[in-house]
Rosetta silent file (secondary structure, phi, psi, omega in degrees, C-alpha in Angstrom):
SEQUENCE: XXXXXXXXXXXXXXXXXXXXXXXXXXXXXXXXXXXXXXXXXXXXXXXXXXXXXXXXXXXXXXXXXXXXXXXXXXXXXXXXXXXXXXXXXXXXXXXXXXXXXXXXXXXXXXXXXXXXXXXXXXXXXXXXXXXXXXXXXXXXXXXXXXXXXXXXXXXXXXXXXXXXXXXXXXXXXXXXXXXXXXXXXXXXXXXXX
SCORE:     score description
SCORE:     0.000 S_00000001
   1 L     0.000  -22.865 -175.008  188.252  151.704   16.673 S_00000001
   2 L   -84.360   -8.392 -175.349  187.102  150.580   19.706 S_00000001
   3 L  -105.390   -8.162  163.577  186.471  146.988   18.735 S_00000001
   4 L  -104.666   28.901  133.917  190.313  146.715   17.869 S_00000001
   5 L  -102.049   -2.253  178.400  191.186  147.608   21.293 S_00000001
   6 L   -93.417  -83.263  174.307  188.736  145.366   22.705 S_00000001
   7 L    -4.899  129.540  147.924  190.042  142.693   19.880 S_00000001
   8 L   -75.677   89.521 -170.061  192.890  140.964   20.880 S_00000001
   9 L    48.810   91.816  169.027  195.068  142.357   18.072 S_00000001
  10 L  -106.241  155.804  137.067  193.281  140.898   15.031 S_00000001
  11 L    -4.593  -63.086  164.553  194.421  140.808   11.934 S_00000001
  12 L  -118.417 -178.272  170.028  191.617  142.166   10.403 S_00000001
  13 H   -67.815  -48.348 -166.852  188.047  144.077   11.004 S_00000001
  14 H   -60.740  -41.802 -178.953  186.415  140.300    9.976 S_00000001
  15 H   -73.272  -45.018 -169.668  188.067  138.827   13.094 S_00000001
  16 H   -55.040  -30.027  176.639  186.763  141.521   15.284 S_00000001
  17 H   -88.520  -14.589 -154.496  183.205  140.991   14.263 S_00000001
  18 L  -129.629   19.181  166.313  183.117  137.394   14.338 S_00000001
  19 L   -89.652  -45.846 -145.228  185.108  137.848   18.227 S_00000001
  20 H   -91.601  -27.598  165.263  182.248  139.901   19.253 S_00000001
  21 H   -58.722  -34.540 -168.858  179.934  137.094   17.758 S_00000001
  22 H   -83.417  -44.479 -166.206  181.523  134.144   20.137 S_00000001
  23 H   -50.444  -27.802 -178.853  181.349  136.517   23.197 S_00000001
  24 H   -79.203  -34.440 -151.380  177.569  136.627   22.456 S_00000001
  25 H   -80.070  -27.151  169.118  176.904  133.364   21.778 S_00000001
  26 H   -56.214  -32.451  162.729  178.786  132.359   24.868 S_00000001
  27 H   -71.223  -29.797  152.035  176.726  134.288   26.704 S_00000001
  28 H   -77.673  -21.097  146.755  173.791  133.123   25.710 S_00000001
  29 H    -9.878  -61.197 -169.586  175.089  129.738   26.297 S_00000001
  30 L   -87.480  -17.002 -161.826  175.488  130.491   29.956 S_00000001
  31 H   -69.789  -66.368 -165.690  171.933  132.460   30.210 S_00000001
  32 H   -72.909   43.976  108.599  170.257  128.887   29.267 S_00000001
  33 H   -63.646  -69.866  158.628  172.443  126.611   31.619 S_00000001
  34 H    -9.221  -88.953 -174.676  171.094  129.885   34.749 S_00000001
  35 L   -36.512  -23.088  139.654  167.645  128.682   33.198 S_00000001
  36 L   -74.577   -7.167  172.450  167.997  125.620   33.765 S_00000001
  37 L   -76.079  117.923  167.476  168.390  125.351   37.122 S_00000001
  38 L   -41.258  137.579  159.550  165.096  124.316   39.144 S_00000001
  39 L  -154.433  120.315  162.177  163.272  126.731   41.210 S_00000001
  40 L   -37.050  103.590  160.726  160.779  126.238   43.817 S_00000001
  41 L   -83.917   83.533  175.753  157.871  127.873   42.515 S_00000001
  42 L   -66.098  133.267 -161.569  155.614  128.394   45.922 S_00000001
  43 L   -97.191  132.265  168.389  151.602  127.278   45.356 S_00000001
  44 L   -65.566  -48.868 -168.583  149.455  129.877   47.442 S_00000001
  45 L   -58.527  -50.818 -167.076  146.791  127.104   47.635 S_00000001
  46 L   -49.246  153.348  141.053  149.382  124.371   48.994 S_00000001
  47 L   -13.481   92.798  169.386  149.429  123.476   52.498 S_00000001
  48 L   -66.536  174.843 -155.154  152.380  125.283   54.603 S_00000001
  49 L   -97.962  145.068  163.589  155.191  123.360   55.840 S_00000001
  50 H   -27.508  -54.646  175.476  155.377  122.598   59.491 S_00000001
  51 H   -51.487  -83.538 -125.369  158.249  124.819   59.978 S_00000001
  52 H   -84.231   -7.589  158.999  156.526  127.947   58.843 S_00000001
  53 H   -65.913  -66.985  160.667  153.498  126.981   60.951 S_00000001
  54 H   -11.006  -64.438 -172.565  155.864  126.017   64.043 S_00000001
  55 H   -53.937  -44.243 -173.282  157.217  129.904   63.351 S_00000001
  56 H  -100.469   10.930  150.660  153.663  131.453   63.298 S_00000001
  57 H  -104.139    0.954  165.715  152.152  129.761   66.387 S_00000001
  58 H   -80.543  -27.691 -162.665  155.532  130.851   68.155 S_00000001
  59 L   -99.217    6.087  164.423  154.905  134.589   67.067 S_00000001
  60 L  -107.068  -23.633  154.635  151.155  134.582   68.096 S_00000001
  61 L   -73.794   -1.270  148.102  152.305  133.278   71.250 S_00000001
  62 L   -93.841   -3.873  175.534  154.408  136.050   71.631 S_00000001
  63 H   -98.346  -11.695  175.255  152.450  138.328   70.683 S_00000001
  64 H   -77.521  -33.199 -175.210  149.474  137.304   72.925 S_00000001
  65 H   -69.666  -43.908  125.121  152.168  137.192   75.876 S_00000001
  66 H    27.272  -89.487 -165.878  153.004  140.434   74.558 S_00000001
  67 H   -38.132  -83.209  178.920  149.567  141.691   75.172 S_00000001
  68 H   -53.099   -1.175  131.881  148.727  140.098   78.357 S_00000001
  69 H   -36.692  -69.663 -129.763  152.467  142.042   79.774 S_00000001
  70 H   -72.098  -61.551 -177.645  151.055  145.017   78.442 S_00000001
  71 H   -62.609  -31.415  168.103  147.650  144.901   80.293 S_00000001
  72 H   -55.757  -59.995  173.248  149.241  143.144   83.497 S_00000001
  73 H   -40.029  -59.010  174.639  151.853  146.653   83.199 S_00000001
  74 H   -58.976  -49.584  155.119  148.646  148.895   83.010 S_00000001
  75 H   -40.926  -49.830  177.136  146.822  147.571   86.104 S_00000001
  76 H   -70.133  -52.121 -131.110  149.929  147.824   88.323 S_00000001
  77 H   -97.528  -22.113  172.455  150.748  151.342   87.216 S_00000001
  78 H   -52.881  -68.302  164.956  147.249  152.107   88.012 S_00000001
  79 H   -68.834  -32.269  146.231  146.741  150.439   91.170 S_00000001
  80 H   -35.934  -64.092  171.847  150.284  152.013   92.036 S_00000001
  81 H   -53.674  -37.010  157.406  149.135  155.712   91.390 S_00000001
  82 H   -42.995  -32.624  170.173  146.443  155.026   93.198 S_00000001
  83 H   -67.259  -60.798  164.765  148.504  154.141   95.969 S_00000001
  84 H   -45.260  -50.271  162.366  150.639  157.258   95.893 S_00000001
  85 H   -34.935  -56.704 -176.576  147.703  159.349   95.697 S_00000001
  86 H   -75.212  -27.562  147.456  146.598  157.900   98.800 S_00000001
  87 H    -8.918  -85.091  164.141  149.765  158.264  100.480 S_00000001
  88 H   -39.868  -81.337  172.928  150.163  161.450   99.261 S_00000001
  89 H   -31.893  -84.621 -166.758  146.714  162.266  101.340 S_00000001
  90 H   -55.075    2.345 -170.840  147.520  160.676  104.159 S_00000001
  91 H  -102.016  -31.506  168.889  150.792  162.296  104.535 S_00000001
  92 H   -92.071  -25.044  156.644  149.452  165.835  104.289 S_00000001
  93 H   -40.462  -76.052  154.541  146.391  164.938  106.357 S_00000001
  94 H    -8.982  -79.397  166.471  149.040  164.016  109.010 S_00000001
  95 H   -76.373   11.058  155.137  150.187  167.350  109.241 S_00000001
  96 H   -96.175   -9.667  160.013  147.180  168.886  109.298 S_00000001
  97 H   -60.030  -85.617  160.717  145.790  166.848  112.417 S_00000001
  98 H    -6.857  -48.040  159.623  147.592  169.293  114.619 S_00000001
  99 H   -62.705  -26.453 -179.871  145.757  172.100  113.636 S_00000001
 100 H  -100.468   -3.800  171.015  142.746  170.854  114.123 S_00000001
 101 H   -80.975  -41.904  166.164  143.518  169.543  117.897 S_00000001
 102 H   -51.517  -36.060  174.764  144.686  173.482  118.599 S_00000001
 103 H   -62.364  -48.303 -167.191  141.363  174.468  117.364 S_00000001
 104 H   -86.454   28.220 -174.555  139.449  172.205  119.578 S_00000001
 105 H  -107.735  -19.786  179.065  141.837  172.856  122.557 S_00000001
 106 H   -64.393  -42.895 -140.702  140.840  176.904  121.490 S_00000001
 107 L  -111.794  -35.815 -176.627  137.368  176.415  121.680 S_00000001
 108 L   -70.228  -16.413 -167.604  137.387  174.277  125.266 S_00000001
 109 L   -89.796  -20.338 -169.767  139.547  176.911  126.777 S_00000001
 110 L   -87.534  102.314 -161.097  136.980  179.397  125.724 S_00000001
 111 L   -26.554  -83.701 -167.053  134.390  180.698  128.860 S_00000001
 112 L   -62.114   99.853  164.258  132.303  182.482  126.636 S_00000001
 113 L   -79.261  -31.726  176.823  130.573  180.776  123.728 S_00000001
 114 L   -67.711    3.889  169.570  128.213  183.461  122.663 S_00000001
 115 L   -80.518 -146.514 -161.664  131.279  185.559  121.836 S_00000001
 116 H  -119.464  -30.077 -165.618  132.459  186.489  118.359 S_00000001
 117 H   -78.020  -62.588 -159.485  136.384  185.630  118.791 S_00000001
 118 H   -72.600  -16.750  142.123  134.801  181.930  119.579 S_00000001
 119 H   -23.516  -62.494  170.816  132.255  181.897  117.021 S_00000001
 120 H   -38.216  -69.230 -176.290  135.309  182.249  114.528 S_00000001
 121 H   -20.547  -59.122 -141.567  136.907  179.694  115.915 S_00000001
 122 H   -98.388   -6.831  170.686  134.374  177.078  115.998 S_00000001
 123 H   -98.211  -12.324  177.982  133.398  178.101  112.299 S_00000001
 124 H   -82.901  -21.762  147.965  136.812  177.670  110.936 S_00000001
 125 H   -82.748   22.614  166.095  137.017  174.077  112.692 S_00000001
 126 H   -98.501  -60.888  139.121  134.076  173.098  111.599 S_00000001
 127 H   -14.122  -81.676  148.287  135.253  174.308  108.270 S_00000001
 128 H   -24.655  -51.090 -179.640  138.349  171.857  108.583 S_00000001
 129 H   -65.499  -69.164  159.456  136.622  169.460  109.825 S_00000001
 130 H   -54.431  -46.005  133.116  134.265  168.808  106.666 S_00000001
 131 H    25.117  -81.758 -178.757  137.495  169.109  104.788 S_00000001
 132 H   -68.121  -42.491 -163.847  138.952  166.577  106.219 S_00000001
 133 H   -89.565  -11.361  169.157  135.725  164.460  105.858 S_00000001
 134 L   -61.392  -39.130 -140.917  135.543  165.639  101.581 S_00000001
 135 L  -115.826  -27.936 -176.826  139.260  164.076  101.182 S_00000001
 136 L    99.951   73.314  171.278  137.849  160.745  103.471 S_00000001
 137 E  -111.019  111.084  175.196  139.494  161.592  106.538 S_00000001
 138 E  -131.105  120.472 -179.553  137.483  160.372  109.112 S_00000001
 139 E   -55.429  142.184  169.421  137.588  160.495  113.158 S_00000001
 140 E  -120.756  179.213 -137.848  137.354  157.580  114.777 S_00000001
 141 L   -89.671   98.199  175.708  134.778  156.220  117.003 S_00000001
 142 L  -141.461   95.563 -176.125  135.726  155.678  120.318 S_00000001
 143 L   -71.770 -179.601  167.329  132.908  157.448  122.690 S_00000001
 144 L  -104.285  132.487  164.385  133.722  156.477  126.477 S_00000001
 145 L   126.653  -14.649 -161.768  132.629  153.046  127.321 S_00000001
 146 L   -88.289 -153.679 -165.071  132.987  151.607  124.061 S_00000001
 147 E  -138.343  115.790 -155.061  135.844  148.742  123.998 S_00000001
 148 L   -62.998  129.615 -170.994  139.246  149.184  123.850 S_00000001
 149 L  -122.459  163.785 -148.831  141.157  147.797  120.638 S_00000001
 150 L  -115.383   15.385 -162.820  144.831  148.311  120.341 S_00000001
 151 L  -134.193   -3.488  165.116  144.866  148.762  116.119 S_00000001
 152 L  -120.261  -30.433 -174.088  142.727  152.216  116.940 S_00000001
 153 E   -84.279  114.026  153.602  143.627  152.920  120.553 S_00000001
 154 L   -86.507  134.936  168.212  146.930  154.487  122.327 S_00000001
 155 L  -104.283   77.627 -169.772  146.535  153.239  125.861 S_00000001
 156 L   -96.244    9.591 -175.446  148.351  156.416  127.773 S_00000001
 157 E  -179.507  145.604  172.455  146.691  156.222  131.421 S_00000001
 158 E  -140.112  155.563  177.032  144.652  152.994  133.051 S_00000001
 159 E  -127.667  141.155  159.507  142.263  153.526  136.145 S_00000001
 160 L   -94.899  100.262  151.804  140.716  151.323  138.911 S_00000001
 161 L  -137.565  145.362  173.021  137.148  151.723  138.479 S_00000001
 162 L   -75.084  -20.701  172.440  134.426  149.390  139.414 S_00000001
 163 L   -82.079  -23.552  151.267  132.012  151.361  137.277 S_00000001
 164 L   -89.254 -178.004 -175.426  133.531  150.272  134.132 S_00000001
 165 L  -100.060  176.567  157.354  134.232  146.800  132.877 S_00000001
 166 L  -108.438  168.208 -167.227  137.658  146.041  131.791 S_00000001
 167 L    64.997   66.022 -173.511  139.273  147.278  128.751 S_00000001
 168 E  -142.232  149.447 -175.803  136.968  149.502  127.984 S_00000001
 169 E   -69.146  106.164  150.309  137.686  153.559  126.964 S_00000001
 170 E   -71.559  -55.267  173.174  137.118  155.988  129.600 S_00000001
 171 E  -134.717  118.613  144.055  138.370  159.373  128.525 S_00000001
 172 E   -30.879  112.680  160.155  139.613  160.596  125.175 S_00000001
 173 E   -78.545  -65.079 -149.973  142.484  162.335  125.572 S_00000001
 174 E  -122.580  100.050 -173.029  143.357  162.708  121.770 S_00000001
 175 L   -73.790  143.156 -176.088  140.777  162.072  118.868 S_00000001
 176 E   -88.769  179.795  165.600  142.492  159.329  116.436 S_00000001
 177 E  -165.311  152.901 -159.357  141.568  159.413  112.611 S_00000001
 178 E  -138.985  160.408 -173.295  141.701  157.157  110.202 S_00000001
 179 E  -120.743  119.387 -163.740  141.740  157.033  106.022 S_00000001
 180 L    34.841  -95.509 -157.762  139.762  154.137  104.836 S_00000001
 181 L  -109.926  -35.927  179.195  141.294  150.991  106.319 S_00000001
 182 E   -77.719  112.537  165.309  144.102  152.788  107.442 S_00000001
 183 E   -85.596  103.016 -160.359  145.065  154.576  110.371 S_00000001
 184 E   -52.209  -28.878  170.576  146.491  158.077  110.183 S_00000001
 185 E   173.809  124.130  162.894  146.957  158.292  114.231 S_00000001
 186 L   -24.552  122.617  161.805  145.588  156.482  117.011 S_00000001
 187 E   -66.412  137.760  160.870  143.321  157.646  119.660 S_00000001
 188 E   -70.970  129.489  151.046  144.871  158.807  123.183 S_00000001
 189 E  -165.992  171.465 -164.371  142.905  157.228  126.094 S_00000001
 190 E   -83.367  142.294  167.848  142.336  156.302  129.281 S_00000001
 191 E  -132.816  139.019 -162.598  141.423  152.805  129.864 S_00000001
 192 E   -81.484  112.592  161.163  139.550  151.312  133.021 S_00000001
 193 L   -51.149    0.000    0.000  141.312  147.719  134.177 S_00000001
């Protein structure tokens, strides 16, 4: 029943079977014309075409640029933390430089060194002090006499003396310190003209 509703109205059963016969044969008809049609059949062995070389030296040259980004990106973030770190240090260092000029202004004020109060003192700056020198916080060197430079040296008071030369450190007021190359805070002194 179903092939006389597919059937355009036949007559009979015989036209319905010999409908359903053209439909095939048409079909096969069209399969081999499809089949006929050329296709590029790619040779693994052949040569590849310029283009697809062209494509794959562009994407290993992006992928090497790629790379060399990646590793440029890792140094800077590196050398950056590094930076921060040190920063970081010197910024809390900073505020801890105060504390350690009240100790040694505690200990100069104090007659008696054999006592017990000043004992404390001088072990808990001491204490600080090594600290300070653990993290690289280091004072720097300007004994009197030595020669004054203006990238370590605050110049707060000048003198007329004949016994020094000039520009050269008389009295410390203030010890500076410095963190590697950098200086966390100048020395105060006196300098002879």
């Amino acid at each position: 029943m179903k092939a006389k509703k597919n059937a355009k109205h036949p007559k009979n059963v015989n036209e319905v079977t010999d409908a359903s016969e053209i439909n095939e044969n048409e079909m096969e008809a069209e399969e081999v014309e499809d089949s006929e049609e050329e296709v590029e059949v790619l040779d693994p062995e052949a040569p590849a075409t310029p283009d697809l070389e062209d494509v794959l030296a562009q994407a290993q040259d992006r992928h090497k640029r790629t790379l060399a980004e990646f590793d440029n990106f890792r140094k800077r973030t590196t050398k950056e933390m590094a930076a921060r770190y040190d920063d970081g240090l010197r910024a809390a260092a900073e505020k801890l430089l105060p504390i350690v000029d009240n100790f040694q202004r505690a200990m100069n004020a104090s007659e008696n060194k054999e006592d017990n109060f000043y004992q404390g003192i001088a072990l808990i700056a001491r204490q600080l002090d090594n600290t300070l020198a653990d993290i690289g916080i280091e004072p720097i060197n300007d004994e009197p006499g030595t020669s004054f430079d203006h990238n370590i040296h605050h110049a707060v008071a000048h003198i007329e003396d004949d016994a020094y030369d000039q520009n050269v450190v008389v009295e410390v007021l203030q010890k500076g310190y410095k963190h590697r190359d950098k200086v966390l805070r100048p020395s105060m002194v006196k300098v002879a003209n």
